[in-house]
mmCIF file of N, CA and C in Angstrom:
data_model
loop_
_atom_site.group_PDB
_atom_site.id
_atom_site.type_symbol
_atom_site.label_atom_id
_atom_site.label_comp_id
_atom_site.label_asym_id
_atom_site.label_seq_id
_atom_site.Cartn_x
_atom_site.Cartn_y
_atom_site.Cartn_z
ATOM 1 N N ALA A 1 0.990 -1.102 0.128
ATOM 2 C CA ALA A 1 -0.027 -0.002 0.004
ATOM 3 C C ALA A 1 0.964 1.230 0.096
ATOM 4 N N THR A 2 0.304 2.237 -0.706
ATOM 5 C CA THR A 2 1.247 3.379 -0.656
ATOM 6 C C THR A 2 0.270 4.915 -0.573
ATOM 7 N N THR A 3 0.828 5.685 0.014
ATOM 8 C CA THR A 3 -0.093 7.035 0.239
ATOM 9 C C THR A 3 0.185 8.239 -0.592
ATOM 10 N N ARG A 4 1.276 7.714 -1.697
ATOM 11 C CA ARG A 4 1.430 9.031 -2.641
ATOM 12 C C ARG A 4 0.426 8.715 -4.010
ATOM 13 N N LEU A 5 -0.264 7.696 -4.036
ATOM 14 C CA LEU A 5 -1.514 7.755 -5.157
ATOM 15 C C LEU A 5 -2.467 8.435 -4.785
ATOM 16 N N VAL A 6 -3.105 9.322 -5.562
ATOM 17 C CA VAL A 6 -4.316 9.878 -5.054
ATOM 18 C C VAL A 6 -5.528 9.696 -6.119
ATOM 19 N N ASP A 7 -5.265 9.656 -7.376
ATOM 20 C CA ASP A 7 -6.344 9.103 -8.378
ATOM 21 C C ASP A 7 -6.161 7.866 -9.052
ATOM 22 N N SER A 8 -5.017 7.329 -9.113
ATOM 23 C CA SER A 8 -4.861 5.910 -9.500
ATOM 24 C C SER A 8 -5.043 4.805 -8.616
ATOM 25 N N PRO A 9 -5.663 3.838 -9.037
ATOM 26 C CA PRO A 9 -5.594 2.505 -8.038
ATOM 27 C C PRO A 9 -4.260 2.236 -7.690
ATOM 28 N N ALA A 10 -3.412 2.150 -8.686
ATOM 29 C CA ALA A 10 -2.203 1.102 -8.528
ATOM 30 C C ALA A 10 -0.916 1.794 -9.343
ATOM 31 N N CYS A 11 0.128 1.497 -9.087
ATOM 32 C CA CYS A 11 1.118 1.939 -9.949
ATOM 33 C C CYS A 11 2.431 0.863 -9.856
ATOM 34 N N LEU A 12 3.234 0.725 -10.961
ATOM 35 C CA LEU A 12 4.479 -0.175 -10.800
ATOM 36 C C LEU A 12 5.603 0.769 -10.456
ATOM 37 N N VAL A 13 6.507 0.203 -9.404
ATOM 38 C CA VAL A 13 7.630 1.180 -9.294
ATOM 39 C C VAL A 13 8.854 -0.049 -9.464
ATOM 40 N N VAL A 14 9.986 0.237 -9.423
ATOM 41 C CA VAL A 14 11.373 -0.364 -9.514
ATOM 42 C C VAL A 14 11.856 -0.108 -8.130
ATOM 43 N N GLN A 15 12.640 -0.883 -7.537
ATOM 44 C CA GLN A 15 13.306 -0.797 -6.473
ATOM 45 C C GLN A 15 14.285 0.463 -6.715
ATOM 46 N N ASP A 16 14.844 1.304 -5.518
ATOM 47 C CA ASP A 16 15.723 2.251 -5.613
ATOM 48 C C ASP A 16 17.145 1.788 -6.269
ATOM 49 N N GLY A 17 17.285 2.633 -7.192
ATOM 50 C CA GLY A 17 18.547 2.250 -8.096
ATOM 51 C C GLY A 17 18.375 1.439 -9.353
ATOM 52 N N GLY A 18 17.271 0.522 -9.386
ATOM 53 C CA GLY A 18 16.806 -0.315 -10.352
ATOM 54 C C GLY A 18 16.701 0.541 -11.452
ATOM 55 N N MET A 19 16.945 -0.253 -12.598
ATOM 56 C CA MET A 19 16.608 -0.002 -14.023
ATOM 57 C C MET A 19 15.275 0.131 -14.249
ATOM 58 N N SER A 20 14.545 1.205 -14.748
ATOM 59 C CA SER A 20 13.223 1.573 -15.152
ATOM 60 C C SER A 20 12.693 0.349 -16.066
ATOM 61 N N MET A 21 11.515 0.205 -16.094
ATOM 62 C CA MET A 21 10.985 -0.890 -16.889
ATOM 63 C C MET A 21 10.907 -0.216 -18.284
ATOM 64 N N GLN A 22 10.742 1.008 -18.378
ATOM 65 C CA GLN A 22 10.673 1.753 -19.885
ATOM 66 C C GLN A 22 12.093 1.481 -20.469
ATOM 67 N N LEU A 23 13.149 1.983 -19.623
ATOM 68 C CA LEU A 23 14.548 1.697 -20.156
ATOM 69 C C LEU A 23 14.838 0.338 -20.432
ATOM 70 N N ALA A 24 14.363 -0.732 -19.742
ATOM 71 C CA ALA A 24 14.669 -2.175 -20.046
ATOM 72 C C ALA A 24 13.926 -2.541 -21.259
ATOM 73 N N ARG A 25 12.827 -2.035 -21.549
ATOM 74 C CA ARG A 25 12.180 -2.326 -22.843
ATOM 75 C C ARG A 25 12.733 -1.673 -24.007
ATOM 76 N N MET A 26 13.093 -0.487 -23.782
ATOM 77 C CA MET A 26 14.041 0.116 -25.109
ATOM 78 C C MET A 26 15.105 -0.381 -25.081
ATOM 79 N N LEU A 27 15.975 -0.909 -24.289
ATOM 80 C CA LEU A 27 17.361 -1.882 -24.538
ATOM 81 C C LEU A 27 16.925 -2.815 -25.233
ATOM 82 N N LYS A 28 16.075 -3.703 -25.036
ATOM 83 C CA LYS A 28 15.465 -5.053 -25.280
ATOM 84 C C LYS A 28 15.106 -4.662 -26.815
ATOM 85 N N ALA A 29 14.380 -3.825 -27.327
ATOM 86 C CA ALA A 29 13.675 -3.358 -28.673
ATOM 87 C C ALA A 29 15.042 -3.062 -29.366
ATOM 88 N N ALA A 30 16.459 -2.467 -29.084
ATOM 89 C CA ALA A 30 17.400 -2.097 -29.746
ATOM 90 C C ALA A 30 18.335 -3.283 -29.798
ATOM 91 N N GLY A 31 17.824 -4.566 -29.305
ATOM 92 C CA GLY A 31 18.557 -5.627 -29.406
ATOM 93 C C GLY A 31 19.792 -5.582 -28.438
ATOM 94 N N GLN A 32 19.743 -4.914 -27.261
ATOM 95 C CA GLN A 32 20.749 -4.812 -26.264
ATOM 96 C C GLN A 32 20.223 -6.076 -24.917
ATOM 97 N N SER A 33 21.178 -6.403 -24.187
ATOM 98 C CA SER A 33 20.673 -6.872 -23.033
ATOM 99 C C SER A 33 20.348 -5.983 -22.196
ATOM 100 N N ALA A 34 19.253 -6.508 -21.211
ATOM 101 C CA ALA A 34 18.856 -5.645 -20.086
ATOM 102 C C ALA A 34 18.655 -6.709 -18.906
ATOM 103 N N PRO A 35 18.753 -6.134 -17.703
ATOM 104 C CA PRO A 35 18.512 -7.016 -16.730
ATOM 105 C C PRO A 35 17.096 -7.312 -16.643
ATOM 106 N N SER A 36 16.774 -8.560 -15.954
ATOM 107 C CA SER A 36 15.255 -8.673 -15.565
ATOM 108 C C SER A 36 14.837 -7.703 -14.653
ATOM 109 N N VAL A 37 13.689 -6.805 -14.933
ATOM 110 C CA VAL A 37 13.142 -6.136 -13.935
ATOM 111 C C VAL A 37 11.974 -6.455 -13.253
ATOM 112 N N LYS A 38 11.802 -6.594 -11.968
ATOM 113 C CA LYS A 38 10.713 -7.229 -11.237
ATOM 114 C C LYS A 38 10.147 -5.901 -10.587
ATOM 115 N N PRO A 39 9.244 -5.492 -11.194
ATOM 116 C CA PRO A 39 8.306 -4.209 -10.544
ATOM 117 C C PRO A 39 7.527 -4.545 -9.341
ATOM 118 N N ILE A 40 7.410 -3.632 -8.635
ATOM 119 C CA ILE A 40 6.493 -3.617 -7.350
ATOM 120 C C ILE A 40 5.390 -2.898 -7.402
ATOM 121 N N LEU A 41 4.244 -3.688 -7.227
ATOM 122 C CA LEU A 41 2.738 -3.257 -7.346
ATOM 123 C C LEU A 41 2.589 -2.301 -6.079
ATOM 124 N N GLU A 42 2.389 -1.187 -6.219
ATOM 125 C CA GLU A 42 2.079 -0.280 -5.008
ATOM 126 C C GLU A 42 0.351 0.030 -5.317
ATOM 127 N N VAL A 43 -0.417 -0.042 -4.323
ATOM 128 C CA VAL A 43 -1.946 0.129 -4.617
ATOM 129 C C VAL A 43 -2.119 1.232 -3.487
ATOM 130 N N ASN A 44 -3.221 1.977 -3.941
ATOM 131 C CA ASN A 44 -3.967 2.956 -3.134
ATOM 132 C C ASN A 44 -5.046 2.587 -2.746
ATOM 133 N N ALA A 45 -4.886 2.164 -1.199
ATOM 134 C CA ALA A 45 -5.883 1.450 -0.544
ATOM 135 C C ALA A 45 -7.088 2.148 -0.293
ATOM 136 N N SER A 46 -7.178 3.420 -0.606
ATOM 137 C CA SER A 46 -8.425 4.363 -0.390
ATOM 138 C C SER A 46 -9.256 4.464 -1.859
ATOM 139 N N HIS A 47 -8.729 3.874 -2.782
ATOM 140 C CA HIS A 47 -9.389 3.951 -4.060
ATOM 141 C C HIS A 47 -10.183 2.928 -4.323
ATOM 142 N N PRO A 48 -11.691 3.277 -4.820
ATOM 143 C CA PRO A 48 -12.839 2.488 -4.905
ATOM 144 C C PRO A 48 -12.430 1.008 -5.631
ATOM 145 N N LEU A 49 -11.622 0.993 -6.535
ATOM 146 C CA LEU A 49 -11.368 -0.210 -7.373
ATOM 147 C C LEU A 49 -10.456 -1.088 -6.369
ATOM 148 N N VAL A 50 -9.546 -0.676 -5.443
ATOM 149 C CA VAL A 50 -8.886 -1.426 -4.520
ATOM 150 C C VAL A 50 -10.047 -1.708 -3.496
ATOM 151 N N LYS A 51 -10.799 -1.014 -3.019
ATOM 152 C CA LYS A 51 -11.698 -1.539 -1.893
ATOM 153 C C LYS A 51 -12.766 -2.714 -2.533
ATOM 154 N N LYS A 52 -12.778 -2.485 -3.949
ATOM 155 C CA LYS A 52 -13.647 -3.711 -4.505
ATOM 156 C C LYS A 52 -13.146 -5.069 -4.044
ATOM 157 N N LEU A 53 -11.805 -5.314 -4.037
ATOM 158 C CA LEU A 53 -11.119 -6.494 -3.725
ATOM 159 C C LEU A 53 -11.648 -7.229 -2.402
ATOM 160 N N GLU A 54 -12.094 -6.380 -1.656
ATOM 161 C CA GLU A 54 -12.627 -6.853 -0.239
ATOM 162 C C GLU A 54 -13.845 -7.549 -0.256
ATOM 163 N N GLU A 55 -14.867 -6.941 -1.687
ATOM 164 C CA GLU A 55 -16.108 -7.644 -2.036
ATOM 165 C C GLU A 55 -15.918 -8.548 -3.059
ATOM 166 N N ALA A 56 -15.066 -8.887 -3.514
ATOM 167 C CA ALA A 56 -14.556 -9.581 -4.740
ATOM 168 C C ALA A 56 -15.560 -10.868 -4.917
ATOM 169 N N ASP A 57 -15.851 -11.564 -3.752
ATOM 170 C CA ASP A 57 -16.942 -12.985 -4.100
ATOM 171 C C ASP A 57 -15.974 -13.752 -5.155
ATOM 172 N N GLY A 58 -15.049 -14.434 -4.902
ATOM 173 C CA GLY A 58 -14.624 -15.253 -5.881
ATOM 174 C C GLY A 58 -13.822 -14.666 -7.256
ATOM 175 N N ARG A 59 -13.847 -13.233 -7.203
ATOM 176 C CA ARG A 59 -13.284 -12.667 -8.188
ATOM 177 C C ARG A 59 -12.049 -11.765 -7.794
ATOM 178 N N PHE A 60 -11.279 -12.300 -6.773
ATOM 179 C CA PHE A 60 -10.150 -11.570 -6.253
ATOM 180 C C PHE A 60 -9.079 -11.577 -7.299
ATOM 181 N N GLU A 61 -8.771 -12.703 -7.881
ATOM 182 C CA GLU A 61 -7.830 -12.863 -8.926
ATOM 183 C C GLU A 61 -8.112 -12.024 -9.902
ATOM 184 N N ASP A 62 -8.983 -11.916 -10.512
ATOM 185 C CA ASP A 62 -9.506 -11.275 -11.613
ATOM 186 C C ASP A 62 -9.285 -9.824 -11.576
ATOM 187 N N PHE A 63 -9.747 -9.250 -10.286
ATOM 188 C CA PHE A 63 -9.433 -7.894 -9.997
ATOM 189 C C PHE A 63 -8.041 -7.343 -9.711
ATOM 190 N N ALA A 64 -7.339 -8.410 -9.107
ATOM 191 C CA ALA A 64 -5.734 -8.279 -8.802
ATOM 192 C C ALA A 64 -5.049 -8.212 -10.317
ATOM 193 N N HIS A 65 -5.319 -8.971 -10.945
ATOM 194 C CA HIS A 65 -4.736 -9.181 -12.371
ATOM 195 C C HIS A 65 -4.965 -7.891 -13.090
ATOM 196 N N ILE A 66 -6.314 -7.378 -13.138
ATOM 197 C CA ILE A 66 -6.708 -6.089 -13.648
ATOM 198 C C ILE A 66 -5.961 -4.866 -13.148
ATOM 199 N N LEU A 67 -6.038 -4.891 -11.773
ATOM 200 C CA LEU A 67 -4.925 -3.915 -11.215
ATOM 201 C C LEU A 67 -3.618 -3.828 -11.790
ATOM 202 N N PHE A 68 -3.044 -5.080 -11.805
ATOM 203 C CA PHE A 68 -1.713 -5.220 -12.342
ATOM 204 C C PHE A 68 -1.599 -4.837 -13.821
ATOM 205 N N ASP A 69 -2.215 -5.204 -14.560
ATOM 206 C CA ASP A 69 -2.080 -5.057 -15.804
ATOM 207 C C ASP A 69 -2.456 -3.486 -16.374
ATOM 208 N N GLN A 70 -3.376 -3.020 -15.510
ATOM 209 C CA GLN A 70 -3.610 -1.462 -15.776
ATOM 210 C C GLN A 70 -2.631 -0.450 -15.194
ATOM 211 N N ALA A 71 -1.782 -0.857 -14.304
ATOM 212 C CA ALA A 71 -0.594 -0.408 -13.936
ATOM 213 C C ALA A 71 0.346 -0.469 -14.910
ATOM 214 N N LEU A 72 0.563 -1.739 -15.478
ATOM 215 C CA LEU A 72 1.575 -1.907 -16.560
ATOM 216 C C LEU A 72 1.322 -1.041 -17.933
ATOM 217 N N LEU A 73 -0.110 -0.972 -17.993
ATOM 218 C CA LEU A 73 -0.583 -0.178 -19.528
ATOM 219 C C LEU A 73 -0.108 1.152 -18.999
ATOM 220 N N ALA A 74 -0.085 1.663 -17.872
ATOM 221 C CA ALA A 74 -0.036 3.064 -17.480
ATOM 222 C C ALA A 74 1.586 3.315 -17.519
ATOM 223 N N GLU A 75 2.364 2.404 -17.570
ATOM 224 C CA GLU A 75 3.840 2.584 -17.724
ATOM 225 C C GLU A 75 4.254 2.419 -19.069
ATOM 226 N N GLY A 76 3.207 2.117 -20.164
ATOM 227 C CA GLY A 76 3.705 2.088 -21.286
ATOM 228 C C GLY A 76 4.014 0.620 -21.644
ATOM 229 N N GLY A 77 3.720 -0.462 -20.842
ATOM 230 C CA GLY A 77 3.944 -1.881 -21.121
ATOM 231 C C GLY A 77 2.540 -2.663 -21.519
ATOM 232 N N LEU A 78 2.701 -3.847 -21.799
ATOM 233 C CA LEU A 78 1.580 -4.681 -22.383
ATOM 234 C C LEU A 78 1.351 -5.738 -21.327
ATOM 235 N N PRO A 79 0.207 -6.269 -21.063
ATOM 236 C CA PRO A 79 0.064 -7.351 -20.432
ATOM 237 C C PRO A 79 0.596 -8.631 -21.128
ATOM 238 N N ASP A 80 1.194 -9.400 -20.160
ATOM 239 C CA ASP A 80 1.774 -10.800 -20.850
ATOM 240 C C ASP A 80 0.555 -11.453 -21.682
ATOM 241 N N ASP A 81 -0.685 -11.402 -21.250
ATOM 242 C CA ASP A 81 -1.632 -11.982 -22.057
ATOM 243 C C ASP A 81 -2.801 -10.900 -22.105
ATOM 244 N N PRO A 82 -2.517 -10.283 -23.178
ATOM 245 C CA PRO A 82 -3.737 -9.113 -23.591
ATOM 246 C C PRO A 82 -5.229 -9.856 -23.542
ATOM 247 N N ALA A 83 -5.263 -10.800 -24.294
ATOM 248 C CA ALA A 83 -6.622 -11.403 -24.334
ATOM 249 C C ALA A 83 -7.275 -11.586 -23.252
ATOM 250 N N ALA A 84 -6.410 -12.246 -22.232
ATOM 251 C CA ALA A 84 -6.953 -12.535 -20.859
ATOM 252 C C ALA A 84 -7.365 -11.371 -20.052
ATOM 253 N N TYR A 85 -6.475 -10.075 -20.244
ATOM 254 C CA TYR A 85 -6.836 -8.977 -19.663
ATOM 255 C C TYR A 85 -8.264 -8.596 -20.116
ATOM 256 N N VAL A 86 -8.487 -8.559 -21.550
ATOM 257 C CA VAL A 86 -9.692 -8.182 -22.225
ATOM 258 C C VAL A 86 -10.925 -9.092 -21.705
ATOM 259 N N ARG A 87 -10.763 -10.091 -21.460
ATOM 260 C CA ARG A 87 -11.736 -11.281 -20.904
ATOM 261 C C ARG A 87 -12.276 -10.936 -19.505
ATOM 262 N N ARG A 88 -10.843 -10.427 -18.699
ATOM 263 C CA ARG A 88 -11.273 -10.255 -17.231
ATOM 264 C C ARG A 88 -12.057 -8.937 -17.246
ATOM 265 N N VAL A 89 -11.683 -7.857 -17.722
ATOM 266 C CA VAL A 89 -12.517 -6.802 -17.988
ATOM 267 C C VAL A 89 -14.074 -6.844 -18.117
ATOM 268 N N ASN A 90 -14.182 -7.519 -19.532
ATOM 269 C CA ASN A 90 -15.461 -7.826 -20.058
ATOM 270 C C ASN A 90 -16.232 -8.720 -19.195
ATOM 271 N N ALA A 91 -15.916 -9.583 -18.387
ATOM 272 C CA ALA A 91 -16.335 -10.433 -17.277
ATOM 273 C C ALA A 91 -17.063 -9.559 -16.108
ATOM 274 N N LEU A 92 -16.088 -8.728 -15.815
ATOM 275 C CA LEU A 92 -16.611 -7.667 -14.578
ATOM 276 C C LEU A 92 -17.466 -6.592 -15.195
ATOM 277 N N LEU A 93 -17.458 -6.349 -16.231
ATOM 278 C CA LEU A 93 -18.433 -5.308 -16.831
ATOM 279 C C LEU A 93 -19.811 -5.748 -17.194
ATOM 280 N N ILE A 94 -20.150 -6.992 -17.008
ATOM 281 C CA ILE A 94 -21.139 -7.683 -17.559
ATOM 282 C C ILE A 94 -22.132 -7.536 -16.361
#
């Protein structure tokens, strides 16, 4: 949980001194080697979407994946399985 987020439900950060995910993607796209970046998911516990996790009723995993994938999209990345992201969002909208 973090207190620095106001409007966003979640964000991805790297450890202090670690390579940013965007720089790692750029290096890989340029054919360079880049260290594996393991992002940390920070959540805004007061955001309505995060509060939905408490009442997820068997959908906790879907909500958690959506929060992570949205944070990844906000950083300029793509979910590992974009089709699964779309299925999760669609299921929650129905």
